[in-house]
Amino acid sequence: MLTREYVEKMRKSGDIPTVNLKIFDSIYSLPFSQFVVDHENDTEELYTHYINDVLELKDDDLISYLNAIKSVEIVDNQSLEKEDSFLMSLYMQTERTNAIDFLINNGVTLNRDAFINAHKLILKGTSSQKFSDKDHRTDNEAFVVRIESGNPKIRYFALPYTDIEEAIKKIMEFYNSDTYDDRIFLKSQIIHGLVASLQLFDDGNTRYARILQNLKLSELTNKKYNYNLPLPALYGTRAYFPHRSKYRELISNLAINPNYENWDAWFNFNLNRTEDAIFFIDNKLTAYKKMIYRK
């Protein structure tokens, strides 16, 4: 167990890195490797094939399908962080506003208030609801650990709370820019990486990061292909379940050293998870069509 005294000792020692704002220095000029570009192109080909399958659904069936996979994602997103999936399902059915709908209703331009309030909704009804009254962290007690030989070791200390407002401003600037809009997966994954690694909140950081990735992907899909899907047609949280440890490791690597190699590793990992999600959901969609359109 890590005592408060030990944590403070390690913080003051300087032996363990503290996250800073340098992750923003290069995000507008990332030199995506050819391997990553090719990987994204392959993923996008699978994705557009799936989207075309989705668009074959009749109007009412399409809306029902998009709402159904959204509901599944809300539970999956909480379950990946060890929340009670059954309890979350019950809570969801009480017509509570969820972060996905809230952000979609807010529009494609994200501002600070919407960014903060959507995160609060993620924590409602969870074991971390006590943090939902705060805009963000207000202390420097947050740190990330990894388990080595059965013992917790501090990997890094989170961004100082005095830098959080500036970080939010920079996230908003990138989110709302048209930088990399043609790279629909890579841009959404950069947003995921930023929010997950900076640890702006007491809890729910990766949950929120995945939601923002899904929404940005949906927005950019509509923009690039001139679609008009009212909700995301693809969510990926379920695909992360078997890869929790690697997921955490890659987030930590970005937080500590956001170099091009670590970004490339992040992209390739997330593109693999996206492909896993596409294969899974496209098979389910085929089965769903057979159920509702059988003669």
PDB file of C-alpha atoms in Angstrom:
ATOM      1  CA  MET A   1       0.000   0.000   0.000  1.00  0.00           C
ATOM      2  CA  LEU A   2       1.253   3.471  -0.880  1.00  0.00           C
ATOM      3  CA  THR A   3       1.152   5.772   2.129  1.00  0.00           C
ATOM      4  CA  ARG A   4       0.600   9.510   1.820  1.00  0.00           C
ATOM      5  CA  GLU A   5       4.072  10.054   3.261  1.00  0.00           C
ATOM      6  CA  TYR A   6       5.649   7.816   0.622  1.00  0.00           C
ATOM      7  CA  VAL A   7       3.746   9.495  -2.198  1.00  0.00           C
ATOM      8  CA  GLU A   8       4.839  12.953  -1.071  1.00  0.00           C
ATOM      9  CA  LYS A   9       8.413  11.769  -0.703  1.00  0.00           C
ATOM     10  CA  MET A  10       8.433  10.438  -4.262  1.00  0.00           C
ATOM     11  CA  ARG A  11       6.786  13.584  -5.590  1.00  0.00           C
ATOM     12  CA  LYS A  12       9.455  15.793  -4.045  1.00  0.00           C
ATOM     13  CA  SER A  13      12.305  13.507  -5.085  1.00  0.00           C
ATOM     14  CA  GLY A  14      11.909  14.310  -8.762  1.00  0.00           C
ATOM     15  CA  ASP A  15      12.540  10.667  -9.623  1.00  0.00           C
ATOM     16  CA  ILE A  16       9.012  10.199 -10.958  1.00  0.00           C
ATOM     17  CA  PRO A  17       7.816  12.372 -13.854  1.00  0.00           C
ATOM     18  CA  THR A  18       4.980  14.858 -13.555  1.00  0.00           C
ATOM     19  CA  VAL A  19       2.840  15.430 -16.629  1.00  0.00           C
ATOM     20  CA  ASN A  20       2.998  18.870 -18.202  1.00  0.00           C
ATOM     21  CA  LEU A  21       1.531  20.650 -21.200  1.00  0.00           C
ATOM     22  CA  LYS A  22       4.274  19.590 -23.631  1.00  0.00           C
ATOM     23  CA  ILE A  23       1.918  17.004 -25.133  1.00  0.00           C
ATOM     24  CA  PHE A  24       0.310  19.905 -27.043  1.00  0.00           C
ATOM     25  CA  ASP A  25       3.586  21.062 -28.606  1.00  0.00           C
ATOM     26  CA  SER A  26       3.506  18.708 -31.570  1.00  0.00           C
ATOM     27  CA  ILE A  27      -0.109  17.628 -32.068  1.00  0.00           C
ATOM     28  CA  TYR A  28      -0.636  19.997 -35.007  1.00  0.00           C
ATOM     29  CA  SER A  29       2.377  18.619 -36.893  1.00  0.00           C
ATOM     30  CA  LEU A  30       2.560  14.910 -36.136  1.00  0.00           C
ATOM     31  CA  PRO A  31       4.518  13.101 -38.886  1.00  0.00           C
ATOM     32  CA  PHE A  32       2.305  10.037 -39.148  1.00  0.00           C
ATOM     33  CA  SER A  33       4.387   7.066 -40.221  1.00  0.00           C
ATOM     34  CA  GLN A  34       3.528   5.432 -43.523  1.00  0.00           C
ATOM     35  CA  PHE A  35       2.609   2.298 -41.602  1.00  0.00           C
ATOM     36  CA  VAL A  36       0.048   4.245 -39.550  1.00  0.00           C
ATOM     37  CA  VAL A  37      -1.362   5.959 -42.644  1.00  0.00           C
ATOM     38  CA  ASP A  38      -1.735   2.624 -44.437  1.00  0.00           C
ATOM     39  CA  HIS A  39      -3.239   1.090 -41.318  1.00  0.00           C
ATOM     40  CA  GLU A  40      -5.792   3.874 -41.045  1.00  0.00           C
ATOM     41  CA  ASN A  41      -6.702   3.529 -44.719  1.00  0.00           C
ATOM     42  CA  ASP A  42      -7.315  -0.197 -44.252  1.00  0.00           C
ATOM     43  CA  THR A  43      -9.417   0.462 -41.154  1.00  0.00           C
ATOM     44  CA  GLU A  44     -11.411   3.137 -42.944  1.00  0.00           C
ATOM     45  CA  GLU A  45     -12.178   0.734 -45.791  1.00  0.00           C
ATOM     46  CA  LEU A  46     -13.627  -1.760 -43.305  1.00  0.00           C
ATOM     47  CA  TYR A  47     -15.488   1.029 -41.548  1.00  0.00           C
ATOM     48  CA  THR A  48     -17.133   2.490 -44.652  1.00  0.00           C
ATOM     49  CA  HIS A  49     -18.258  -0.989 -45.701  1.00  0.00           C
ATOM     50  CA  TYR A  50     -19.892  -1.351 -42.291  1.00  0.00           C
ATOM     51  CA  ILE A  51     -21.474   2.118 -42.475  1.00  0.00           C
ATOM     52  CA  ASN A  52     -22.991   1.254 -45.836  1.00  0.00           C
ATOM     53  CA  ASP A  53     -24.470  -1.852 -44.211  1.00  0.00           C
ATOM     54  CA  VAL A  54     -25.926   0.362 -41.478  1.00  0.00           C
ATOM     55  CA  LEU A  55     -27.443   2.753 -43.999  1.00  0.00           C
ATOM     56  CA  GLU A  56     -29.362  -0.126 -45.579  1.00  0.00           C
ATOM     57  CA  LEU A  57     -31.599  -0.163 -42.501  1.00  0.00           C
ATOM     58  CA  LYS A  58     -34.998   1.443 -42.942  1.00  0.00           C
ATOM     59  CA  ASP A  59     -35.554   4.781 -41.204  1.00  0.00           C
ATOM     60  CA  ASP A  60     -37.176   3.610 -37.965  1.00  0.00           C
ATOM     61  CA  ASP A  61     -34.949   0.542 -37.797  1.00  0.00           C
ATOM     62  CA  LEU A  62     -31.870   2.720 -38.297  1.00  0.00           C
ATOM     63  CA  ILE A  63     -32.750   4.996 -35.384  1.00  0.00           C
ATOM     64  CA  SER A  64     -33.601   2.012 -33.184  1.00  0.00           C
ATOM     65  CA  TYR A  65     -30.283   0.378 -34.048  1.00  0.00           C
ATOM     66  CA  LEU A  66     -28.224   3.505 -33.338  1.00  0.00           C
ATOM     67  CA  ASN A  67     -29.979   4.028 -30.008  1.00  0.00           C
ATOM     68  CA  ALA A  68     -29.529   0.381 -29.064  1.00  0.00           C
ATOM     69  CA  ILE A  69     -25.776   0.323 -29.669  1.00  0.00           C
ATOM     70  CA  LYS A  70     -25.491   3.641 -27.820  1.00  0.00           C
ATOM     71  CA  SER A  71     -27.157   2.083 -24.766  1.00  0.00           C
ATOM     72  CA  VAL A  72     -24.822  -0.903 -24.923  1.00  0.00           C
ATOM     73  CA  GLU A  73     -21.812   1.407 -25.163  1.00  0.00           C
ATOM     74  CA  ILE A  74     -22.853   3.437 -22.117  1.00  0.00           C
ATOM     75  CA  VAL A  75     -22.842   0.268 -20.015  1.00  0.00           C
ATOM     76  CA  ASP A  76     -19.650  -1.101 -21.613  1.00  0.00           C
ATOM     77  CA  ASN A  77     -17.869   2.199 -21.045  1.00  0.00           C
ATOM     78  CA  GLN A  78     -18.595   2.064 -17.320  1.00  0.00           C
ATOM     79  CA  SER A  79     -17.931  -1.680 -17.064  1.00  0.00           C
ATOM     80  CA  LEU A  80     -14.401  -1.317 -18.448  1.00  0.00           C
ATOM     81  CA  GLU A  81     -13.672   0.833 -15.386  1.00  0.00           C
ATOM     82  CA  LYS A  82     -15.088  -1.821 -13.017  1.00  0.00           C
ATOM     83  CA  GLU A  83     -18.472  -0.177 -12.475  1.00  0.00           C
ATOM     84  CA  ASP A  84     -21.494  -2.407 -11.795  1.00  0.00           C
ATOM     85  CA  SER A  85     -22.929  -3.049 -15.272  1.00  0.00           C
ATOM     86  CA  PHE A  86     -26.303  -4.232 -13.962  1.00  0.00           C
ATOM     87  CA  LEU A  87     -26.683  -1.161 -11.772  1.00  0.00           C
ATOM     88  CA  MET A  88     -25.666   1.091 -14.659  1.00  0.00           C
ATOM     89  CA  SER A  89     -28.297  -0.547 -16.884  1.00  0.00           C
ATOM     90  CA  LEU A  90     -30.962   0.142 -14.273  1.00  0.00           C
ATOM     91  CA  TYR A  91     -29.812   3.725 -13.823  1.00  0.00           C
ATOM     92  CA  MET A  92     -29.869   4.307 -17.579  1.00  0.00           C
ATOM     93  CA  GLN A  93     -33.475   3.180 -17.878  1.00  0.00           C
ATOM     94  CA  THR A  94     -34.635   5.961 -15.551  1.00  0.00           C
ATOM     95  CA  GLU A  95     -34.346   8.380 -18.488  1.00  0.00           C
ATOM     96  CA  ARG A  96     -31.307  10.103 -17.079  1.00  0.00           C
ATOM     97  CA  THR A  97     -29.461  12.363 -19.493  1.00  0.00           C
ATOM     98  CA  ASN A  98     -26.284  10.697 -20.691  1.00  0.00           C
ATOM     99  CA  ALA A  99     -23.068  12.330 -21.852  1.00  0.00           C
ATOM    100  CA  ILE A 100     -23.398  11.134 -25.452  1.00  0.00           C
ATOM    101  CA  ASP A 101     -26.825  12.702 -26.002  1.00  0.00           C
ATOM    102  CA  PHE A 102     -25.815  15.799 -24.071  1.00  0.00           C
ATOM    103  CA  LEU A 103     -22.796  16.431 -26.290  1.00  0.00           C
ATOM    104  CA  ILE A 104     -24.691  15.701 -29.505  1.00  0.00           C
ATOM    105  CA  ASN A 105     -27.412  18.158 -28.483  1.00  0.00           C
ATOM    106  CA  ASN A 106     -24.698  20.690 -27.719  1.00  0.00           C
ATOM    107  CA  GLY A 107     -23.586  20.669 -31.369  1.00  0.00           C
ATOM    108  CA  VAL A 108     -20.288  19.892 -33.055  1.00  0.00           C
ATOM    109  CA  THR A 109     -18.483  22.905 -31.555  1.00  0.00           C
ATOM    110  CA  LEU A 110     -17.358  22.053 -28.055  1.00  0.00           C
ATOM    111  CA  ASN A 111     -17.020  24.757 -25.407  1.00  0.00           C
ATOM    112  CA  ARG A 112     -15.739  24.644 -21.863  1.00  0.00           C
ATOM    113  CA  ASP A 113     -19.122  24.413 -20.137  1.00  0.00           C
ATOM    114  CA  ALA A 114     -20.278  21.545 -22.337  1.00  0.00           C
ATOM    115  CA  PHE A 115     -16.933  19.792 -21.888  1.00  0.00           C
ATOM    116  CA  ILE A 116     -17.150  20.043 -18.099  1.00  0.00           C
ATOM    117  CA  ASN A 117     -20.844  19.205 -17.768  1.00  0.00           C
ATOM    118  CA  ALA A 118     -20.660  16.151 -20.026  1.00  0.00           C
ATOM    119  CA  HIS A 119     -17.963  14.699 -17.810  1.00  0.00           C
ATOM    120  CA  LYS A 120     -20.113  15.265 -14.739  1.00  0.00           C
ATOM    121  CA  LEU A 121     -22.858  13.191 -16.364  1.00  0.00           C
ATOM    122  CA  ILE A 122     -20.459  10.274 -16.798  1.00  0.00           C
ATOM    123  CA  LEU A 123     -19.933  10.099 -13.037  1.00  0.00           C
ATOM    124  CA  LYS A 124     -23.619  10.320 -12.116  1.00  0.00           C
ATOM    125  CA  GLY A 125     -24.856   7.036 -10.691  1.00  0.00           C
ATOM    126  CA  THR A 126     -21.341   5.584 -10.400  1.00  0.00           C
ATOM    127  CA  SER A 127     -19.104   4.835  -7.437  1.00  0.00           C
ATOM    128  CA  SER A 128     -17.420   8.192  -8.127  1.00  0.00           C
ATOM    129  CA  GLN A 129     -20.562  10.318  -8.081  1.00  0.00           C
ATOM    130  CA  LYS A 130     -19.098  12.376  -5.234  1.00  0.00           C
ATOM    131  CA  PHE A 131     -16.766  13.997  -7.773  1.00  0.00           C
ATOM    132  CA  SER A 132     -19.566  15.027 -10.132  1.00  0.00           C
ATOM    133  CA  ASP A 133     -20.051  18.388  -8.410  1.00  0.00           C
ATOM    134  CA  LYS A 134     -16.509  19.501  -9.293  1.00  0.00           C
ATOM    135  CA  ASP A 135     -15.465  21.005 -12.611  1.00  0.00           C
ATOM    136  CA  HIS A 136     -12.107  19.221 -12.477  1.00  0.00           C
ATOM    137  CA  ARG A 137      -9.319  18.277 -10.075  1.00  0.00           C
ATOM    138  CA  THR A 138      -8.468  20.919  -7.497  1.00  0.00           C
ATOM    139  CA  ASP A 139      -5.367  19.356  -5.974  1.00  0.00           C
ATOM    140  CA  ASN A 140      -2.133  17.642  -6.981  1.00  0.00           C
ATOM    141  CA  GLU A 141      -2.807  14.300  -5.330  1.00  0.00           C
ATOM    142  CA  ALA A 142      -3.538  12.355  -8.528  1.00  0.00           C
ATOM    143  CA  PHE A 143      -1.020   9.818  -9.776  1.00  0.00           C
ATOM    144  CA  VAL A 144      -1.023   6.712 -11.946  1.00  0.00           C
ATOM    145  CA  VAL A 145       0.332   3.376 -10.781  1.00  0.00           C
ATOM    146  CA  ARG A 146       1.288   0.089 -12.374  1.00  0.00           C
ATOM    147  CA  ILE A 147       1.678  -3.247 -10.666  1.00  0.00           C
ATOM    148  CA  GLU A 148       5.162  -4.751 -10.572  1.00  0.00           C
ATOM    149  CA  SER A 149       5.650  -8.145  -8.902  1.00  0.00           C
ATOM    150  CA  GLY A 150       2.318  -7.667  -7.175  1.00  0.00           C
ATOM    151  CA  ASN A 151       3.220  -4.251  -5.764  1.00  0.00           C
ATOM    152  CA  PRO A 152       1.921  -0.831  -6.868  1.00  0.00           C
ATOM    153  CA  LYS A 153       4.546   1.503  -8.308  1.00  0.00           C
ATOM    154  CA  ILE A 154       3.916   5.139  -9.152  1.00  0.00           C
ATOM    155  CA  ARG A 155       4.332   5.628 -12.907  1.00  0.00           C
ATOM    156  CA  TYR A 156       3.713   9.365 -13.035  1.00  0.00           C
ATOM    157  CA  PHE A 157       2.029  12.271 -11.276  1.00  0.00           C
ATOM    158  CA  ALA A 158      -0.875  13.904 -13.090  1.00  0.00           C
ATOM    159  CA  LEU A 159      -0.877  17.367 -14.604  1.00  0.00           C
ATOM    160  CA  PRO A 160      -0.713  20.056 -11.861  1.00  0.00           C
ATOM    161  CA  TYR A 161      -4.228  21.315 -11.192  1.00  0.00           C
ATOM    162  CA  THR A 162      -3.125  24.901 -11.870  1.00  0.00           C
ATOM    163  CA  ASP A 163      -2.544  23.891 -15.518  1.00  0.00           C
ATOM    164  CA  ILE A 164      -5.899  22.178 -16.024  1.00  0.00           C
ATOM    165  CA  GLU A 165      -7.833  25.203 -17.306  1.00  0.00           C
ATOM    166  CA  GLU A 166      -5.112  25.857 -19.868  1.00  0.00           C
ATOM    167  CA  ALA A 167      -5.175  22.198 -20.893  1.00  0.00           C
ATOM    168  CA  ILE A 168      -8.953  22.318 -21.375  1.00  0.00           C
ATOM    169  CA  LYS A 169      -8.568  25.428 -23.530  1.00  0.00           C
ATOM    170  CA  LYS A 170      -5.980  23.685 -25.698  1.00  0.00           C
ATOM    171  CA  ILE A 171      -8.121  20.546 -26.014  1.00  0.00           C
ATOM    172  CA  MET A 172     -11.058  22.700 -27.145  1.00  0.00           C
ATOM    173  CA  GLU A 173      -8.892  24.467 -29.720  1.00  0.00           C
ATOM    174  CA  PHE A 174      -7.750  21.186 -31.240  1.00  0.00           C
ATOM    175  CA  TYR A 175     -11.160  19.519 -31.029  1.00  0.00           C
ATOM    176  CA  ASN A 176     -12.838  22.423 -32.831  1.00  0.00           C
ATOM    177  CA  SER A 177     -10.100  22.928 -35.435  1.00  0.00           C
ATOM    178  CA  ASP A 178     -10.125  21.345 -38.886  1.00  0.00           C
ATOM    179  CA  THR A 179      -6.644  19.906 -38.376  1.00  0.00           C
ATOM    180  CA  TYR A 180      -6.508  16.288 -39.612  1.00  0.00           C
ATOM    181  CA  ASP A 181     -10.250  16.262 -40.318  1.00  0.00           C
ATOM    182  CA  ASP A 182      -9.577  14.004 -43.300  1.00  0.00           C
ATOM    183  CA  ARG A 183      -7.836  11.561 -40.940  1.00  0.00           C
ATOM    184  CA  ILE A 184     -11.060  10.622 -39.235  1.00  0.00           C
ATOM    185  CA  PHE A 185      -9.587   7.932 -36.995  1.00  0.00           C
ATOM    186  CA  LEU A 186      -6.265   9.559 -36.156  1.00  0.00           C
ATOM    187  CA  LYS A 187      -7.805  12.880 -35.119  1.00  0.00           C
ATOM    188  CA  SER A 188     -10.376  11.203 -32.899  1.00  0.00           C
ATOM    189  CA  GLN A 189      -7.622   9.060 -31.370  1.00  0.00           C
ATOM    190  CA  ILE A 190      -5.486  12.122 -30.633  1.00  0.00           C
ATOM    191  CA  ILE A 191      -8.404  13.570 -28.659  1.00  0.00           C
ATOM    192  CA  HIS A 192      -8.743  10.245 -26.839  1.00  0.00           C
ATOM    193  CA  GLY A 193      -5.024  10.277 -25.997  1.00  0.00           C
ATOM    194  CA  LEU A 194      -5.036  13.868 -24.756  1.00  0.00           C
ATOM    195  CA  VAL A 195      -7.957  13.499 -22.365  1.00  0.00           C
ATOM    196  CA  ALA A 196      -6.884  10.074 -21.107  1.00  0.00           C
ATOM    197  CA  SER A 197      -3.275  11.026 -20.409  1.00  0.00           C
ATOM    198  CA  LEU A 198      -3.727  14.462 -18.843  1.00  0.00           C
ATOM    199  CA  GLN A 199      -5.970  13.190 -16.001  1.00  0.00           C
ATOM    200  CA  LEU A 200      -7.959  16.409 -15.727  1.00  0.00           C
ATOM    201  CA  PHE A 201     -10.588  14.902 -13.450  1.00  0.00           C
ATOM    202  CA  ASP A 202     -10.615  12.951 -10.202  1.00  0.00           C
ATOM    203  CA  ASP A 203     -12.167  10.013 -12.064  1.00  0.00           C
ATOM    204  CA  GLY A 204     -13.740   9.129 -15.400  1.00  0.00           C
ATOM    205  CA  ASN A 205     -10.877  10.377 -17.574  1.00  0.00           C
ATOM    206  CA  THR A 206     -10.605   7.369 -19.894  1.00  0.00           C
ATOM    207  CA  ARG A 207     -14.372   6.910 -19.973  1.00  0.00           C
ATOM    208  CA  TYR A 208     -14.729  10.465 -21.177  1.00  0.00           C
ATOM    209  CA  ALA A 209     -11.837  10.131 -23.616  1.00  0.00           C
ATOM    210  CA  ARG A 210     -13.513   7.185 -25.340  1.00  0.00           C
ATOM    211  CA  ILE A 211     -16.820   9.058 -25.626  1.00  0.00           C
ATOM    212  CA  LEU A 212     -15.113  12.054 -27.216  1.00  0.00           C
ATOM    213  CA  GLN A 213     -13.306   9.773 -29.655  1.00  0.00           C
ATOM    214  CA  ASN A 214     -16.582   8.161 -30.697  1.00  0.00           C
ATOM    215  CA  LEU A 215     -18.344  11.487 -31.168  1.00  0.00           C
ATOM    216  CA  LYS A 216     -15.513  13.068 -33.131  1.00  0.00           C
ATOM    217  CA  LEU A 217     -15.316   9.999 -35.387  1.00  0.00           C
ATOM    218  CA  SER A 218     -19.052  10.243 -36.027  1.00  0.00           C
ATOM    219  CA  GLU A 219     -18.851  13.962 -36.774  1.00  0.00           C
ATOM    220  CA  LEU A 220     -15.915  13.535 -39.167  1.00  0.00           C
ATOM    221  CA  THR A 221     -17.606  10.583 -40.866  1.00  0.00           C
ATOM    222  CA  ASN A 222     -20.661  12.697 -41.642  1.00  0.00           C
ATOM    223  CA  LYS A 223     -18.445  15.523 -42.844  1.00  0.00           C
ATOM    224  CA  LYS A 224     -16.139  13.452 -45.055  1.00  0.00           C
ATOM    225  CA  TYR A 225     -18.764  11.204 -46.616  1.00  0.00           C
ATOM    226  CA  ASN A 226     -21.720  13.595 -46.569  1.00  0.00           C
ATOM    227  CA  TYR A 227     -23.757  11.310 -44.334  1.00  0.00           C
ATOM    228  CA  ASN A 228     -26.396  12.485 -41.909  1.00  0.00           C
ATOM    229  CA  LEU A 229     -26.204   9.892 -39.153  1.00  0.00           C
ATOM    230  CA  PRO A 230     -27.737  11.427 -35.998  1.00  0.00           C
ATOM    231  CA  LEU A 231     -25.746   9.176 -33.646  1.00  0.00           C
ATOM    232  CA  PRO A 232     -22.431   7.321 -33.832  1.00  0.00           C
ATOM    233  CA  ALA A 233     -22.670   4.022 -35.687  1.00  0.00           C
ATOM    234  CA  LEU A 234     -19.532   2.584 -34.088  1.00  0.00           C
ATOM    235  CA  TYR A 235     -18.289   2.379 -30.520  1.00  0.00           C
ATOM    236  CA  GLY A 236     -15.163   0.567 -29.493  1.00  0.00           C
ATOM    237  CA  THR A 237     -15.082   0.116 -25.732  1.00  0.00           C
ATOM    238  CA  ARG A 238     -15.976  -3.577 -25.825  1.00  0.00           C
ATOM    239  CA  ALA A 239     -12.841  -4.222 -27.910  1.00  0.00           C
ATOM    240  CA  TYR A 240     -10.614  -2.828 -25.138  1.00  0.00           C
ATOM    241  CA  PHE A 241     -11.688  -5.342 -22.491  1.00  0.00           C
ATOM    242  CA  PRO A 242      -9.025  -7.993 -23.290  1.00  0.00           C
ATOM    243  CA  HIS A 243      -6.330  -5.308 -23.605  1.00  0.00           C
ATOM    244  CA  ARG A 244      -6.702  -3.221 -20.438  1.00  0.00           C
ATOM    245  CA  SER A 245      -3.039  -3.461 -19.395  1.00  0.00           C
ATOM    246  CA  LYS A 246      -1.653  -2.454 -22.790  1.00  0.00           C
ATOM    247  CA  TYR A 247      -4.202   0.347 -23.010  1.00  0.00           C
ATOM    248  CA  ARG A 248      -3.056   1.800 -19.673  1.00  0.00           C
ATOM    249  CA  GLU A 249       0.591   1.399 -20.625  1.00  0.00           C
ATOM    250  CA  LEU A 250       0.193   3.323 -23.879  1.00  0.00           C
ATOM    251  CA  ILE A 251      -1.702   6.129 -22.146  1.00  0.00           C
ATOM    252  CA  SER A 252       1.098   6.386 -19.587  1.00  0.00           C
ATOM    253  CA  ASN A 253       3.710   6.472 -22.341  1.00  0.00           C
ATOM    254  CA  LEU A 254       1.948   9.424 -23.968  1.00  0.00           C
ATOM    255  CA  ALA A 255       1.667  11.238 -20.656  1.00  0.00           C
ATOM    256  CA  ILE A 256       5.347  10.803 -19.824  1.00  0.00           C
ATOM    257  CA  ASN A 257       6.858  11.203 -23.278  1.00  0.00           C
ATOM    258  CA  PRO A 258       4.506  12.254 -26.103  1.00  0.00           C
ATOM    259  CA  ASN A 259       7.050  11.612 -28.853  1.00  0.00           C
ATOM    260  CA  TYR A 260       6.219  10.445 -32.349  1.00  0.00           C
ATOM    261  CA  GLU A 261       7.027   6.825 -31.583  1.00  0.00           C
ATOM    262  CA  ASN A 262       4.589   6.736 -28.670  1.00  0.00           C
ATOM    263  CA  TRP A 263       1.894   8.414 -30.751  1.00  0.00           C
ATOM    264  CA  ASP A 264       2.445   5.847 -33.515  1.00  0.00           C
ATOM    265  CA  ALA A 265       2.117   3.007 -31.018  1.00  0.00           C
ATOM    266  CA  TRP A 266      -1.074   4.612 -29.701  1.00  0.00           C
ATOM    267  CA  PHE A 267      -2.561   4.917 -33.183  1.00  0.00           C
ATOM    268  CA  ASN A 268      -1.769   1.350 -34.167  1.00  0.00           C
ATOM    269  CA  PHE A 269      -3.217  -0.028 -30.948  1.00  0.00           C
ATOM    270  CA  ASN A 270      -6.442   1.940 -31.326  1.00  0.00           C
ATOM    271  CA  LEU A 271      -6.790   1.112 -35.009  1.00  0.00           C
ATOM    272  CA  ASN A 272      -6.526  -2.561 -34.085  1.00  0.00           C
ATOM    273  CA  ARG A 273      -9.231  -2.131 -31.465  1.00  0.00           C
ATOM    274  CA  THR A 274     -11.394  -0.299 -33.997  1.00  0.00           C
ATOM    275  CA  GLU A 275     -11.051  -3.164 -36.449  1.00  0.00           C
ATOM    276  CA  ASP A 276     -11.982  -5.606 -33.682  1.00  0.00           C
ATOM    277  CA  ALA A 277     -15.077  -3.521 -32.981  1.00  0.00           C
ATOM    278  CA  ILE A 278     -16.047  -3.368 -36.664  1.00  0.00           C
ATOM    279  CA  PHE A 279     -15.790  -7.128 -37.138  1.00  0.00           C
ATOM    280  CA  PHE A 280     -17.870  -7.706 -34.011  1.00  0.00           C
ATOM    281  CA  ILE A 281     -20.634  -5.212 -34.714  1.00  0.00           C
ATOM    282  CA  ASP A 282     -20.907  -5.924 -38.448  1.00  0.00           C
ATOM    283  CA  ASN A 283     -21.562  -9.589 -37.687  1.00  0.00           C
ATOM    284  CA  LYS A 284     -24.201  -8.569 -35.150  1.00  0.00           C
ATOM    285  CA  LEU A 285     -25.760  -6.190 -37.661  1.00  0.00           C
ATOM    286  CA  THR A 286     -26.057  -8.985 -40.223  1.00  0.00           C
ATOM    287  CA  ALA A 287     -27.808 -11.175 -37.667  1.00  0.00           C
ATOM    288  CA  TYR A 288     -30.043  -8.271 -36.634  1.00  0.00           C
ATOM    289  CA  LYS A 289     -31.145  -7.675 -40.222  1.00  0.00           C
ATOM    290  CA  LYS A 290     -32.059 -11.337 -40.610  1.00  0.00           C
ATOM    291  CA  MET A 291     -34.193 -11.097 -37.481  1.00  0.00           C
ATOM    292  CA  ILE A 292     -36.150  -7.985 -38.406  1.00  0.00           C
ATOM    293  CA  TYR A 293     -36.434  -8.510 -42.162  1.00  0.00           C
ATOM    294  CA  ARG A 294     -37.041 -12.240 -42.311  1.00  0.00           C
ATOM    295  CA  LYS A 295     -40.039 -13.219 -44.366  1.00  0.00           C
TER     296      LYS A 295
END
